[in-house]
Tab-separated table of C-alpha atoms and ligand atoms in Angstrom:
chain	number	residue	atom	x	y	z
A	1	SER	CA	-15.160	-18.240	19.053
A	2	THR	CA	-12.812	-21.140	18.468
A	3	ALA	CA	-9.127	-21.286	19.327
A	4	PRO	CA	-6.735	-20.666	16.445
A	5	ALA	CA	-5.087	-23.747	14.919
A	6	SER	CA	-1.675	-22.617	16.085
A	7	TRP	CA	-0.147	-20.022	18.348
A	8	ASP	CA	3.060	-20.139	16.354
A	9	ARG	CA	3.835	-16.546	15.291
A	10	PRO	CA	0.581	-15.025	16.615
A	11	LEU	CA	1.715	-11.554	15.464
A	12	GLU	CA	2.347	-12.513	11.808
A	13	GLY	CA	1.486	-9.547	9.574
A	14	LYS	CA	1.330	-7.099	12.482
A	15	VAL	CA	3.342	-3.902	12.799
A	16	ALA	CA	4.613	-3.000	16.268
A	17	VAL	CA	6.363	0.079	17.643
A	18	VAL	CA	8.679	-0.227	20.650
A	19	THR	CA	10.081	2.954	22.207
A	20	GLY	CA	13.395	2.831	24.055
A	21	ALA	CA	14.279	-0.248	21.990
A	22	ALA	CA	18.051	0.277	21.786
A	23	ARG	CA	18.876	-1.651	24.933
A	24	GLY	CA	17.599	-3.257	28.125
A	25	ILE	CA	13.970	-4.298	28.422
A	26	GLY	CA	13.033	-2.521	25.162
A	27	ALA	CA	15.549	-4.501	23.094
A	28	THR	CA	14.157	-7.764	24.497
A	29	ILE	CA	10.566	-6.645	23.792
A	30	ALA	CA	11.580	-5.991	20.157
A	31	GLU	CA	13.107	-9.489	19.949
A	32	VAL	CA	10.059	-11.230	21.372
A	33	LEU	CA	7.502	-9.367	19.238
A	34	SER	CA	9.614	-10.116	16.170
A	35	ARG	CA	9.895	-13.802	17.142
A	36	ASP	CA	6.086	-13.818	17.317
A	37	GLY	CA	5.905	-12.554	13.731
A	38	ALA	CA	5.589	-8.770	13.992
A	39	HIS	CA	7.548	-6.217	11.987
A	40	VAL	CA	9.057	-4.058	14.722
A	41	ILE	CA	9.758	-0.347	14.418
A	42	CYS	CA	12.518	0.187	16.977
A	43	ALA	CA	12.511	3.771	18.269
A	44	ASP	CA	15.005	5.449	20.574
A	45	ILE	CA	16.752	8.789	21.093
A	46	PRO	CA	19.216	9.857	18.356
A	47	GLN	CA	22.122	9.374	20.822
A	48	ALA	CA	21.313	5.650	21.007
A	49	GLY	CA	22.972	5.449	17.567
A	50	GLU	CA	24.642	2.123	16.869
A	51	ALA	CA	22.848	0.249	19.663
A	52	LEU	CA	19.506	1.079	18.060
A	53	SER	CA	20.601	-0.102	14.591
A	54	GLN	CA	21.905	-3.299	16.163
A	55	THR	CA	18.545	-4.064	17.775
A	56	ALA	CA	16.679	-3.244	14.567
A	57	ASN	CA	19.007	-5.449	12.484
A	58	LYS	CA	18.820	-8.293	14.968
A	59	VAL	CA	15.018	-8.373	14.798
A	60	GLY	CA	14.788	-7.655	11.066
A	61	GLY	CA	12.868	-4.478	11.831
A	62	THR	CA	13.429	-0.798	11.170
A	63	SER	CA	15.059	1.807	13.370
A	64	LEU	CA	13.673	5.263	14.005
A	65	ALA	CA	15.551	8.042	15.818
A	66	LEU	CA	12.816	9.484	18.018
A	67	ASP	CA	12.995	11.382	21.292
A	68	VAL	CA	9.510	10.689	22.642
A	69	THR	CA	9.474	14.063	24.384
A	70	ALA	CA	10.154	16.097	21.223
A	71	ALA	CA	7.254	18.408	20.360
A	72	ASP	CA	6.807	16.698	16.983
A	73	ALA	CA	7.494	13.111	18.175
A	74	ALA	CA	3.939	11.852	17.790
A	75	ASP	CA	3.549	13.437	14.343
A	76	VAL	CA	6.895	12.064	13.149
A	77	LEU	CA	5.976	8.587	14.356
A	78	ALA	CA	2.494	8.755	12.813
A	79	GLU	CA	3.980	9.878	9.485
A	80	HIS	CA	6.596	7.083	9.585
A	81	ILE	CA	3.928	4.455	10.282
A	82	LEU	CA	1.389	5.729	7.737
A	83	SER	CA	3.843	6.246	4.875
A	84	ARG	CA	5.534	2.844	5.252
A	85	HIS	CA	2.893	0.542	6.658
A	86	GLY	CA	-0.485	2.250	6.384
A	87	GLY	CA	-0.978	1.755	10.128
A	88	ALA	CA	0.437	0.016	13.188
A	89	ASP	CA	-1.223	-2.644	15.313
A	90	ILE	CA	0.815	-2.450	18.520
A	91	ILE	CA	2.643	0.258	20.441
A	92	VAL	CA	4.766	-0.456	23.494
A	93	HIS	CA	5.674	2.659	25.489
A	94	ASN	CA	8.844	1.312	27.065
A	95	ALA	CA	11.125	4.396	26.970
A	96	GLY	CA	11.715	5.543	30.519
A	97	ILE	CA	14.238	7.369	32.675
A	98	THR	CA	15.157	7.863	36.315
A	99	ARG	CA	16.480	11.114	37.846
A	100	ASP	CA	16.801	10.026	41.485
A	101	LYS	CA	17.315	12.368	44.449
A	102	THR	CA	16.101	12.573	48.013
A	103	LEU	CA	12.779	14.389	48.226
A	104	ALA	CA	14.356	17.542	49.691
A	105	ASN	CA	16.684	17.798	46.700
A	106	MET	CA	14.137	16.863	44.066
A	107	ASP	CA	14.214	19.937	41.824
A	108	ASP	CA	11.738	20.889	39.090
A	109	GLY	CA	14.086	19.743	36.353
A	110	ARG	CA	14.099	16.186	37.679
A	111	TRP	CA	10.330	16.191	38.108
A	112	ASN	CA	9.667	17.541	34.643
A	113	SER	CA	12.028	15.310	32.700
A	114	VAL	CA	10.808	12.120	34.371
A	115	ILE	CA	7.110	12.996	34.070
A	116	ASN	CA	7.615	14.052	30.436
A	117	VAL	CA	9.320	10.828	29.310
A	118	ASN	CA	7.502	8.289	31.487
A	119	LEU	CA	3.952	9.631	31.575
A	120	LEU	CA	3.161	12.489	29.199
A	121	ALA	CA	4.923	11.077	26.120
A	122	PRO	CA	3.020	7.755	26.169
A	123	GLN	CA	-0.269	9.625	26.597
A	124	ARG	CA	0.393	12.147	23.805
A	125	ILE	CA	1.746	9.594	21.363
A	126	THR	CA	-1.138	7.169	21.851
A	127	ASP	CA	-3.603	10.032	21.462
A	128	VAL	CA	-2.072	11.387	18.240
A	129	LEU	CA	-1.555	7.956	16.657
A	130	ILE	CA	-5.221	7.142	17.169
A	131	GLU	CA	-6.381	10.568	16.016
A	132	LYS	CA	-4.347	10.232	12.802
A	133	GLY	CA	-5.374	6.645	12.174
A	134	ALA	CA	-1.785	5.443	12.629
A	135	LEU	CA	-2.847	2.994	15.335
A	136	LYS	CA	-5.474	0.744	13.814
A	137	ASP	CA	-8.822	-0.093	15.335
A	138	GLY	CA	-8.385	-3.346	17.231
A	139	GLY	CA	-4.846	-2.264	18.109
A	140	ARG	CA	-2.856	-2.744	21.294
A	141	VAL	CA	-1.259	-0.256	23.634
A	142	VAL	CA	1.121	-1.524	26.295
A	143	ASP	CA	2.579	0.851	28.862
A	144	VAL	CA	5.502	0.121	31.163
A	145	SER	CA	4.815	1.054	34.770
A	146	SER	CA	6.905	-0.209	37.687
A	147	ILE	CA	6.623	-1.711	41.134
A	148	ALA	CA	7.938	1.710	42.205
A	149	GLY	CA	4.621	3.132	40.968
A	150	ILE	CA	2.694	0.733	43.212
A	151	ALA	CA	4.839	0.618	46.350
A	152	GLY	CA	7.029	3.716	46.088
A	153	ASN	CA	10.796	3.772	46.499
A	154	ARG	CA	13.154	6.081	48.376
A	155	GLY	CA	14.892	8.613	46.168
A	156	GLN	CA	12.352	8.027	43.409
A	157	THR	CA	9.425	10.337	44.238
A	158	ASN	CA	9.388	11.663	40.673
A	159	TYR	CA	9.832	8.228	39.092
A	160	GLY	CA	7.302	6.482	41.350
A	161	THR	CA	4.778	9.237	40.733
A	162	SER	CA	5.248	8.971	36.964
A	163	LYS	CA	4.816	5.185	37.076
A	164	ALA	CA	1.732	5.473	39.325
A	165	GLY	CA	0.457	7.974	36.758
A	166	VAL	CA	0.853	5.347	34.045
A	167	ILE	CA	-1.537	3.102	35.978
A	168	GLY	CA	-4.039	5.951	36.190
A	169	LEU	CA	-3.629	6.502	32.471
A	170	VAL	CA	-4.383	2.854	31.711
A	171	ASN	CA	-7.468	2.909	33.942
A	172	ALA	CA	-8.774	6.105	32.381
A	173	SER	CA	-8.031	5.144	28.774
A	174	ALA	CA	-9.323	1.569	28.713
A	175	PRO	CA	-13.062	2.318	28.429
A	176	VAL	CA	-12.450	5.095	25.906
A	177	LEU	CA	-10.193	2.998	23.639
A	178	ALA	CA	-12.487	-0.021	23.924
A	179	LYS	CA	-14.901	1.806	21.630
A	180	LYS	CA	-12.307	1.340	18.875
A	181	GLY	CA	-11.478	-2.210	19.913
A	182	ILE	CA	-8.108	-1.021	21.184
A	183	THR	CA	-6.821	-2.553	24.413
A	184	ILE	CA	-4.468	-0.813	26.843
A	185	ASN	CA	-2.623	-2.630	29.608
A	186	ALA	CA	0.518	-2.113	31.656
A	187	VAL	CA	3.293	-4.232	33.093
A	188	ALA	CA	4.821	-3.297	36.439
A	189	PRO	CA	8.249	-4.922	36.546
A	190	GLY	CA	10.074	-5.511	39.804
A	191	PHE	CA	13.838	-5.287	39.891
A	192	ILE	CA	15.349	-6.077	36.465
A	193	GLU	CA	19.121	-5.919	35.823
A	194	THR	CA	19.682	-3.337	33.067
A	195	ALA	CA	21.792	-0.225	32.514
A	196	MET	CA	19.038	1.719	34.305
A	197	THR	CA	19.283	-0.265	37.542
A	198	ALA	CA	23.084	-0.572	37.319
A	199	ALA	CA	23.238	3.224	37.645
A	200	ILE	CA	21.173	3.291	40.851
A	201	PRO	CA	23.052	3.620	44.168
A	202	PHE	CA	23.280	0.373	46.135
A	203	ALA	CA	20.872	1.371	48.948
A	204	THR	CA	18.176	2.437	46.482
A	205	ARG	CA	18.660	-0.722	44.413
A	206	GLU	CA	18.281	-2.928	47.457
A	207	ALA	CA	15.236	-0.969	48.651
A	208	GLY	CA	13.753	-1.362	45.168
A	209	ARG	CA	14.407	-5.083	45.196
A	210	ARG	CA	12.320	-5.372	48.370
A	211	LEU	CA	9.386	-3.331	47.031
A	212	SER	CA	7.458	-6.112	45.389
A	213	SER	CA	5.246	-8.204	47.577
A	214	LEU	CA	7.271	-11.211	46.437
A	215	LEU	CA	10.569	-9.507	47.314
A	216	GLN	CA	11.795	-10.467	43.875
A	217	GLY	CA	12.210	-9.288	40.313
A	218	GLY	CA	12.868	-10.883	36.985
A	219	GLU	CA	14.777	-10.661	33.743
A	220	THR	CA	14.077	-8.602	30.654
A	221	ILE	CA	12.577	-11.674	28.963
A	222	ASP	CA	9.969	-12.025	31.726
A	223	VAL	CA	8.731	-8.493	31.070
A	224	ALA	CA	8.823	-8.985	27.294
A	225	GLU	CA	6.787	-12.218	27.388
A	226	THR	CA	4.066	-10.544	29.442
A	227	ILE	CA	3.948	-7.703	26.940
A	228	ALA	CA	3.776	-10.238	24.090
A	229	TYR	CA	0.641	-11.653	25.707
A	230	PHE	CA	-0.970	-8.198	25.804
A	231	ALA	CA	-0.007	-7.778	22.123
A	232	SER	CA	-1.368	-11.164	21.022
A	233	PRO	CA	-4.876	-12.288	20.026
A	234	ALA	CA	-4.907	-14.311	23.276
A	235	SER	CA	-5.702	-11.097	25.160
A	236	ASN	CA	-8.456	-9.763	22.865
A	237	ALA	CA	-10.823	-8.989	25.743
A	238	VAL	CA	-8.180	-8.035	28.287
A	239	THR	CA	-7.905	-4.307	28.916
A	240	GLY	CA	-7.277	-1.856	31.743
A	241	ASN	CA	-4.955	-4.182	33.651
A	242	VAL	CA	-1.642	-3.802	35.405
A	243	VAL	CA	0.365	-6.999	35.748
A	244	ARG	CA	3.265	-7.172	38.180
A	245	VAL	CA	6.297	-8.928	36.746
A	246	CYS	CA	8.359	-9.648	39.811
A	247	GLY	CA	8.015	-13.286	40.674
A	248	GLN	CA	11.420	-14.671	39.788
A	249	SER	CA	13.753	-15.434	42.648
A	250	LEU	CA	16.817	-13.228	42.698
A	251	LEU	CA	18.219	-14.743	45.848
B	301	NAI	P1	17.377	1.413	30.091
B	301	NAI	O1	17.848	2.712	30.610
B	301	NAI	O2	18.352	0.288	29.992
B	301	NAI	O3	16.699	1.603	28.666
B	301	NAI	C1	15.783	2.646	28.425
B	301	NAI	C2	15.833	3.037	26.958
B	301	NAI	O4	14.923	4.130	26.782
B	301	NAI	C3	17.225	3.525	26.536
B	301	NAI	O5	17.616	2.900	25.318
B	301	NAI	C4	17.020	5.021	26.369
B	301	NAI	O6	17.858	5.607	25.371
B	301	NAI	C5	15.544	5.098	25.969
B	301	NAI	N1	15.006	6.439	26.207
B	301	NAI	C6	15.193	7.234	27.286
B	301	NAI	N2	14.609	8.426	27.099
B	301	NAI	C7	14.034	8.387	25.869
B	301	NAI	C8	13.300	9.327	25.098
B	301	NAI	N3	13.078	10.568	25.547
B	301	NAI	N4	12.867	8.959	23.873
B	301	NAI	C9	13.117	7.709	23.398
B	301	NAI	N5	13.813	6.779	24.078
B	301	NAI	C10	14.267	7.122	25.299
B	301	NAI	O7	16.135	1.008	31.028
B	301	NAI	P2	15.336	-0.370	31.242
B	301	NAI	O8	15.699	-0.900	32.564
B	301	NAI	O9	15.445	-1.228	30.048
B	301	NAI	O10	13.836	0.204	31.376
B	301	NAI	C11	12.861	0.120	30.364
B	301	NAI	C12	11.516	0.517	30.958
B	301	NAI	O11	11.198	-0.359	32.032
B	301	NAI	C13	11.495	1.935	31.547
B	301	NAI	O12	10.246	2.527	31.310
B	301	NAI	C14	11.694	1.670	33.027
B	301	NAI	O13	11.192	2.722	33.805
B	301	NAI	C15	10.911	0.395	33.192
B	301	NAI	N6	11.228	-0.389	34.383
B	301	NAI	C16	12.500	-0.887	34.582
B	301	NAI	C17	12.771	-1.630	35.714
B	301	NAI	C18	14.121	-2.185	35.977
B	301	NAI	O14	14.334	-2.712	37.092
B	301	NAI	N7	15.080	-2.123	35.057
B	301	NAI	C19	11.734	-1.909	36.714
B	301	NAI	C20	10.445	-1.362	36.391
B	301	NAI	C21	10.228	-0.627	35.273
């Protein structure tokens, strides 16, 4: 088919959901999808409070208090989407946490919380949204993995495993979702300065910075622009991919 006349606002008329949108990479994703024309539903935990409203206001979207690990999270989100918009076109599973510890001290609590937020929640929510018709046929799913899920990082066995799991999830889901014209892709950011990485001890941060083959990272905008590509009509036939976002020099 022919190229569209203009790529200005390629997401005009689309409805997008971004989890973990209150701050960091998620807030920038919300900004970029909104710039490209989408109405953005900005979701984050209730404790995100004012920061979440600020993101939603900034992008002219709506805010939704949603802990992605809550038992009813997927149903609440589906209901929100269906009652207000009749369906969503894009979901970006950006919400993520770290609970770092050396392997010997990695207790069940740290394993469970990280796996629940980073891996199981994206899977369950995508599944329920599709089942309930809240994610439209032809829709887009974008998951956020990490270089730590490709290369591994000391102190982050739980986190790296969850992010490697996200890649497995994308691989397994792509052929299934393709039957509905839905694409699923992931970004694997390198080191990005956010509240999440600011909290990491120096040695782990520096080890993380060296994980990517390019020894580099990027900024939140670099991750968001890659996600915007996966959300746009430019990537109609692109599914089942993991793109590393770690090529910007930090030195
Ligand atoms: P951040 O900690 O600054 O922001 C994460 C957001 O997710 C916060 O607003 C938080 O409230 C929200 N969140 C946490 N648990 C949630 C839950 N249960 N339900 C809903 N929202 C929840 O982190 P950052 O750096 O912006 O990370 C965003 C994503 O990018 C995460 O998935 C992270 O693992 C991933 N990532 C980050 C990298 C980095 O260097 N900053 C590198 C690679 C991946």
